[in-house]
GROMACS .gro file of C-alpha atoms in nm:
model
  301
    1MET     CA    1   0.041  -0.010  -0.003
    2SER     CA    2   0.117   0.309  -0.127
    3THR     CA    3   0.216   0.640   0.157
    4ILE     CA    4   0.120   0.945   0.076
    5ARG     CA    5   0.447   1.270   0.198
    6ILE     CA    6   0.364   1.610   0.231
    7THR     CA    7   0.609   1.814   0.328
    8TRP     CA    8   0.575   2.219   0.453
    9ARG     CA    9   0.860   2.375   0.552
   10GLY     CA   10   0.935   2.703   0.795
   11ASP     CA   11   1.102   2.848   1.093
   12ALA     CA   12   1.049   2.606   1.427
   13ALA     CA   13   0.728   2.756   1.548
   14THR     CA   14   0.584   2.747   1.219
   15VAL     CA   15   0.623   2.393   1.163
   16HIS     CA   16   0.539   2.316   1.663
   17ALA     CA   17   0.222   2.443   1.529
   18ALA     CA   18   0.174   2.212   1.208
   19ASP     CA   19   0.329   1.909   1.366
   20ASN     CA   20  -0.016   2.021   1.707
   21ALA     CA   21  -0.281   2.093   1.408
   22LEU     CA   22  -0.162   1.764   1.197
   23SER     CA   23  -0.115   1.505   1.519
   24GLU     CA   24  -0.370   1.702   1.763
   25VAL     CA   25  -0.664   1.878   1.575
   26LEU     CA   26  -0.700   1.807   1.250
   27ASP     CA   27  -0.971   1.404   1.149
   28PRO     CA   28  -0.826   1.236   1.136
   29PRO     CA   29  -0.566   1.261   1.222
   30ALA     CA   30  -0.148   1.224   1.044
   31ASP     CA   31  -0.016   0.871   1.065
   32ALA     CA   32   0.287   0.992   1.183
   33VAL     CA   33   0.463   1.353   1.161
   34SER     CA   34   0.835   1.387   1.181
   35LEU     CA   35   1.029   1.707   1.213
   36LEU     CA   36   1.377   1.766   1.094
   37LYS     CA   37   1.614   2.102   1.101
   38GLU     CA   38   1.887   2.189   0.877
   39ASP     CA   39   2.170   2.248   1.258
   40SER     CA   40   2.193   2.248   1.548
   41SER     CA   41   2.054   2.562   1.618
   42GLU     CA   42   1.776   2.544   1.971
   43ALA     CA   43   1.421   2.445   1.871
   44ASP     CA   44   1.360   2.808   1.936
   45SER     CA   45   1.569   3.015   1.598
   46ASP     CA   46   1.501   3.101   1.225
   47THR     CA   47   1.674   2.788   1.156
   48PRO     CA   48   1.498   2.622   0.889
   49TRP     CA   49   1.227   2.334   0.960
   50THR     CA   50   1.162   2.080   0.736
   51LEU     CA   51   0.794   1.915   0.826
   52HIS     CA   52   0.703   1.578   0.680
   53ALA     CA   53   0.355   1.427   0.741
   54TYR     CA   54   0.264   1.073   0.711
   55PHE     CA   55  -0.086   0.905   0.578
   56GLU     CA   56  -0.209   0.621   0.450
   57HIS     CA   57  -0.497   0.788   0.269
   58ASP     CA   58  -0.499   1.185   0.150
   59PRO     CA   59  -0.621   1.461   0.391
   60ASP     CA   60  -0.910   1.642   0.283
   61ALA     CA   61  -0.737   1.962   0.192
   62ASP     CA   62  -0.983   2.182   0.358
   63ALA     CA   63  -0.906   1.987   0.708
   64VAL     CA   64  -0.586   2.066   0.689
   65THR     CA   65  -0.657   2.363   0.639
   66GLU     CA   66  -0.885   2.485   0.907
   67ALA     CA   67  -0.669   2.278   1.118
   68PHE     CA   68  -0.356   2.516   1.017
   69ALA     CA   69  -0.599   2.837   1.081
   70ALA     CA   70  -0.667   2.647   1.444
   71PHE     CA   71  -0.300   2.778   1.560
   72GLY     CA   72  -0.339   3.107   1.332
   73LEU     CA   73  -0.197   2.961   1.019
   74ASN     CA   74  -0.112   3.025   0.697
   75ILE     CA   75   0.124   2.810   0.552
   76GLY     CA   76  -0.063   2.635   0.241
   77PRO     CA   77  -0.169   2.294   0.110
   78GLY     CA   78   0.249   2.137   0.106
   79GLU     CA   79   0.424   1.966  -0.123
   80ARG     CA   80   0.259   1.593  -0.185
   81GLU     CA   81   0.418   1.345  -0.361
   82VAL     CA   82   0.258   0.902  -0.320
   83LEU     CA   83   0.655   0.717  -0.216
   84GLU     CA   84   0.695   0.388  -0.300
   85ASP     CA   85   0.545   0.129  -0.137
   86ARG     CA   86   0.741   0.094   0.269
   87ASP     CA   87   0.595   0.078   0.570
   88TRP     CA   88   0.718   0.529   0.596
   89VAL     CA   89   0.524   0.540   0.928
   90ALA     CA   90   0.774   0.312   1.090
   91HIS     CA   91   1.019   0.452   0.959
   92ALA     CA   92   0.937   0.813   1.023
   93LEU     CA   93   0.849   0.702   1.365
   94GLU     CA   94   1.164   0.457   1.412
   95GLY     CA   95   1.397   0.879   1.391
   96LEU     CA   96   1.269   0.978   1.700
   97GLY     CA   97   1.558   1.011   1.918
   98ILE     CA   98   1.621   0.896   2.284
   99VAL     CA   99   1.519   1.272   2.465
  100GLU     CA  100   1.657   1.337   2.786
  101ALA     CA  101   1.454   1.655   3.053
  102GLY     CA  102   1.531   1.715   3.299
  103PRO     CA  103   1.620   1.341   3.575
  104PHE     CA  104   1.406   1.175   3.278
  105VAL     CA  105   1.519   0.971   2.966
  106VAL     CA  106   1.282   0.909   2.732
  107TYR     CA  107   1.308   0.618   2.455
  108GLY     CA  108   1.149   0.386   2.163
  109ARG     CA  109   1.208   0.049   2.155
  110HIS     CA  110   1.489   0.114   1.873
  111ASP     CA  111   1.659   0.267   2.156
  112ALA     CA  112   1.625   0.047   2.401
  113ASP     CA  113   2.070  -0.001   2.479
  114LYS     CA  114   2.127   0.342   2.442
  115ALA     CA  115   1.938   0.455   2.642
  116ALA     CA  116   1.989   0.204   2.875
  117ALA     CA  117   2.432   0.363   2.902
  118LEU     CA  118   2.217   0.678   3.033
  119PRO     CA  119   2.157   0.813   3.400
  120GLY     CA  120   1.858   0.956   3.478
  121HIS     CA  121   1.440   0.765   3.512
  122HIS     CA  122   1.394   0.593   3.228
  123ILE     CA  123   1.019   0.595   3.029
  124GLN     CA  124   0.982   0.402   2.676
  125ILE     CA  125   0.705   0.558   2.514
  126GLU     CA  126   0.702   0.399   2.167
  127ALA     CA  127   0.531   0.629   1.894
  128ASN     CA  128   0.166   0.634   1.721
  129ARG     CA  129  -0.076   0.879   1.752
  130ALA     CA  130  -0.127   0.946   2.099
  131PHE     CA  131   0.058   1.260   2.207
  132GLY     CA  132   0.349   1.297   2.351
  133THR     CA  133   0.662   1.095   2.272
  134GLY     CA  134   0.892   1.411   2.461
  135HIS     CA  135   0.981   1.582   2.124
  136HIS     CA  136   0.790   1.812   2.129
  137PRO     CA  137   0.887   2.150   2.290
  138THR     CA  138   0.602   2.139   2.541
  139THR     CA  139   0.591   1.792   2.631
  140ALA     CA  140   1.008   1.811   2.703
  141GLY     CA  141   0.903   2.149   2.854
  142CYS     CA  142   0.642   1.951   3.128
  143LEU     CA  143   0.961   1.659   3.154
  144GLU     CA  144   1.211   1.958   3.304
  145MET     CA  145   0.896   2.209   3.502
  146LEU     CA  146   0.766   1.896   3.705
  147ALA     CA  147   1.149   1.851   3.850
  148GLU     CA  148   1.207   2.179   3.928
  149VAL     CA  149   0.875   2.112   4.186
  150GLU     CA  150   0.990   1.792   4.260
  151THR     CA  151   1.066   1.846   4.642
  152ALA     CA  152   0.687   1.983   4.764
  153ALA     CA  153   0.533   1.626   4.733
  154PRO     CA  154   0.155   1.579   4.619
  155SER     CA  155  -0.049   1.332   4.688
  156ARG     CA  156  -0.332   1.373   4.412
  157ILE     CA  157  -0.251   1.438   4.031
  158LEU     CA  158  -0.449   1.550   3.761
  159ASP     CA  159  -0.330   1.434   3.382
  160LEU     CA  160  -0.585   1.607   3.118
  161GLY     CA  161  -0.516   1.511   2.791
  162THR     CA  162  -0.274   1.221   2.856
  163GLY     CA  163  -0.226   1.124   2.549
  164SER     CA  164   0.054   0.871   2.587
  165ALA     CA  165   0.068   0.920   2.920
  166LEU     CA  166   0.404   1.027   2.975
  167LEU     CA  167   0.369   1.277   3.248
  168ALA     CA  168   0.099   1.105   3.430
  169ILE     CA  169   0.432   0.844   3.394
  170ALA     CA  170   0.707   1.082   3.506
  171ALA     CA  171   0.429   1.273   3.736
  172ARG     CA  172   0.452   0.913   3.904
  173ARG     CA  173   0.795   0.817   3.905
  174LEU     CA  174   0.855   1.158   4.122
  175TRP     CA  175   0.627   1.088   4.327
  176PRO     CA  176   0.632   0.713   4.371
  177HIS     CA  177   0.321   0.712   4.654
  178ALA     CA  178   0.121   0.962   4.481
  179THR     CA  179  -0.233   0.861   4.266
  180VAL     CA  180  -0.290   0.980   3.974
  181LEU     CA  181  -0.575   0.979   3.761
  182GLY     CA  182  -0.509   1.019   3.307
  183THR     CA  183  -0.816   1.093   3.111
  184ASP     CA  184  -0.803   1.180   2.730
  185ILE     CA  185  -1.127   1.259   2.563
  186ASP     CA  186  -0.973   1.025   2.261
  187GLU     CA  187  -1.038   0.679   2.393
  188PRO     CA  188  -0.808   0.512   2.186
  189SER     CA  189  -0.510   0.744   2.402
  190VAL     CA  190  -0.636   0.597   2.697
  191ALA     CA  191  -0.602   0.260   2.609
  192ILE     CA  192  -0.226   0.354   2.462
  193GLY     CA  193  -0.193   0.534   2.784
  194GLU     CA  194  -0.281   0.171   2.963
  195GLU     CA  195  -0.040  -0.033   2.748
  196ASN     CA  196   0.259   0.243   2.759
  197ALA     CA  197   0.234   0.232   3.230
  198GLU     CA  198   0.223  -0.087   3.230
  199LEU     CA  199   0.551  -0.171   2.995
  200ASN     CA  200   0.738   0.069   3.273
  201GLY     CA  201   0.539  -0.104   3.540
  202ALA     CA  202   0.382   0.236   3.620
  203GLN     CA  203   0.134   0.151   3.942
  204GLY     CA  204  -0.089   0.333   4.085
  205ILE     CA  205  -0.249   0.534   3.763
  206THR     CA  206  -0.579   0.504   3.663
  207PHE     CA  207  -0.734   0.585   3.308
  208ARG     CA  208  -1.002   0.695   3.206
  209VAL     CA  209  -1.201   0.805   2.863
  210ALA     CA  210  -1.341   1.186   2.989
  211ASP     CA  211  -1.487   1.473   2.778
  212GLY     CA  212  -1.204   1.788   3.039
  213VAL     CA  213  -1.361   1.797   3.346
  214ASP     CA  214  -1.625   1.595   3.376
  215GLU     CA  215  -1.900   1.439   3.655
  216SER     CA  216  -1.634   1.136   3.711
  217VAL     CA  217  -1.312   1.363   3.719
  218ARG     CA  218  -1.432   1.584   3.966
  219ARG     CA  219  -1.510   1.213   4.157
  220GLU     CA  220  -1.174   1.234   4.208
  221GLY     CA  221  -1.112   1.541   4.344
  222PRO     CA  222  -0.971   1.806   4.503
  223PHE     CA  223  -0.607   1.759   4.312
  224ASP     CA  224  -0.267   1.892   4.444
  225LEU     CA  225  -0.177   1.908   4.116
  226VAL     CA  226  -0.328   1.984   3.745
  227MET     CA  227  -0.143   1.841   3.402
  228ALA     CA  228  -0.266   1.940   3.082
  229ASN     CA  229  -0.003   1.988   2.758
  230ILE     CA  230  -0.291   2.009   2.546
  231LEU     CA  231  -0.399   2.317   2.313
  232ALA     CA  232  -0.430   2.729   2.393
  233GLU     CA  233  -0.804   2.706   2.282
  234PRO     CA  234  -0.873   2.426   2.480
  235LEU     CA  235  -0.704   2.588   2.829
  236VAL     CA  236  -0.889   2.866   2.838
  237ASP     CA  237  -1.230   2.682   2.843
  238LEU     CA  238  -1.143   2.456   3.092
  239ALA     CA  239  -1.026   2.740   3.400
  240PRO     CA  240  -1.290   2.694   3.573
  241ASP     CA  241  -1.382   2.360   3.576
  242VAL     CA  242  -0.980   2.343   3.658
  243ALA     CA  243  -1.010   2.523   3.932
  244ALA     CA  244  -1.336   2.341   4.129
  245VAL     CA  245  -1.094   2.030   4.153
  246THR     CA  246  -0.771   2.181   4.283
  247ALA     CA  247  -0.660   2.196   4.617
  248PRO     CA  248  -0.617   2.541   4.767
  249GLY     CA  249  -0.270   2.596   4.759
  250GLY     CA  250  -0.237   2.329   4.410
  251ARG     CA  251  -0.076   2.400   4.125
  252ILE     CA  252  -0.152   2.338   3.762
  253LEU     CA  253   0.123   2.310   3.494
  254LEU     CA  254   0.049   2.422   3.098
  255ALA     CA  255   0.149   2.363   2.840
  256GLY     CA  256   0.091   2.380   2.470
  257LEU     CA  257   0.005   2.735   2.375
  258LEU     CA  258   0.173   2.947   2.227
  259ASP     CA  259   0.420   3.201   2.378
  260ARG     CA  260   0.090   3.488   2.176
  261GLN     CA  261  -0.182   3.233   2.354
  262GLU     CA  262   0.083   3.263   2.658
  263ALA     CA  263  -0.118   3.671   2.794
  264ALA     CA  264  -0.567   3.477   2.759
  265VAL     CA  265  -0.378   3.180   2.933
  266ILE     CA  266  -0.237   3.352   3.225
  267GLU     CA  267  -0.528   3.551   3.196
  268ALA     CA  268  -0.826   3.266   3.203
  269TYR     CA  269  -0.607   3.113   3.530
  270ALA     CA  270  -0.554   3.476   3.759
  271ALA     CA  271  -0.947   3.464   3.759
  272GLU     CA  272  -0.991   3.245   3.935
  273GLY     CA  273  -0.758   3.299   4.152
  274PHE     CA  274  -0.409   3.081   4.003
  275ALA     CA  275   0.000   3.276   4.020
  276VAL     CA  276   0.274   3.176   3.737
  277THR     CA  277   0.515   3.097   4.002
  278LEU     CA  278   0.747   2.955   3.737
  279ARG     CA  279   0.753   2.991   3.319
  280GLY     CA  280   0.951   2.744   3.135
  281GLY     CA  281   1.047   2.754   2.680
  282ASN     CA  282   1.049   3.027   2.464
  283VAL     CA  283   0.809   3.011   2.131
  284TRP     CA  284   0.605   2.715   2.349
  285PRO     CA  285   0.597   2.812   2.675
  286ILE     CA  286   0.569   2.613   3.013
  287LEU     CA  287   0.365   2.795   3.341
  288LEU     CA  288   0.360   2.628   3.617
  289LEU     CA  289   0.114   2.849   3.858
  290GLU     CA  290  -0.033   2.791   4.215
  291ARG     CA  291  -0.358   2.874   4.389
  292HIS     CA  292  -0.414   3.104   4.633
  293ALA     CA  293  -0.504   2.865   4.910
  294GLU     CA  294  -0.831   3.126   5.030
  295ARG     CA  295  -0.945   3.024   4.732
  296GLY     CA  296  -1.259   2.835   4.788
  297THR     CA  297  -1.276   2.436   4.620
  298LEU     CA  298  -1.468   2.044   4.563
  299SER     CA  299  -1.448   1.865   4.863
  300ARG     CA  300  -1.367   1.547   4.807
  301MET     CA  301  -1.667   1.321   4.784
   0.00000   0.00000   0.00000
């Protein structure tokens, strides 16, 4: 069966936003996406990047345009080519290397031997349609930020939009006695998260299909730490619901937004009594916020 590859080129911010659009917004999403840069410059530089997206079937051009528009992108239809009969999706995924972020070493099966020689918390994540292999700046930034708050151990953690469950597993590594709930609106992602948790021996993580902060999530709160590496618009929309399940003095880790969207996200959570205590990233901000203890929240049921 042939594979369709569509290629776009641009600076880091553009191609990483396009990656998110094709992986998270486009329905159905790309089967695989790979990012290449021309030299070793930092990910937030103006170094030319190439984005390859692989599809088993031709994506709807209007759907791709709408997905890009969600990120304010107008980068055209890309360069389309039909590739020879080969498992190009597997080829693209295996090209992903080891990620070292904070105390974490994230790798795929093909890099297991190399990863074994590196110090840190080892997490094996196989690339697939569930977002979160650690290669995107938002995911790597969240892993680094978790290490910054390692000493303040939470007892109840929510990973909202868990995807591959990488952040849930990482939190469990740092806080082995914490109770972790990973939720996602996408049922296949939840199944993948469960598989990854089992693969990594991460006990104590519960997974659930949930549309945002629904009643099933509320029953598990309040949480001392809420992690949400999703998109700016749902982050803003979910601010009151996230506040409702965050304990007084609790923290939230937010990512998936671009720098131009940062002010709106901070404003939405400031209205709910949160203030930024740490910020990471550049083009892709990573925000750690803390809730003022005097603000009300739900009680455990």
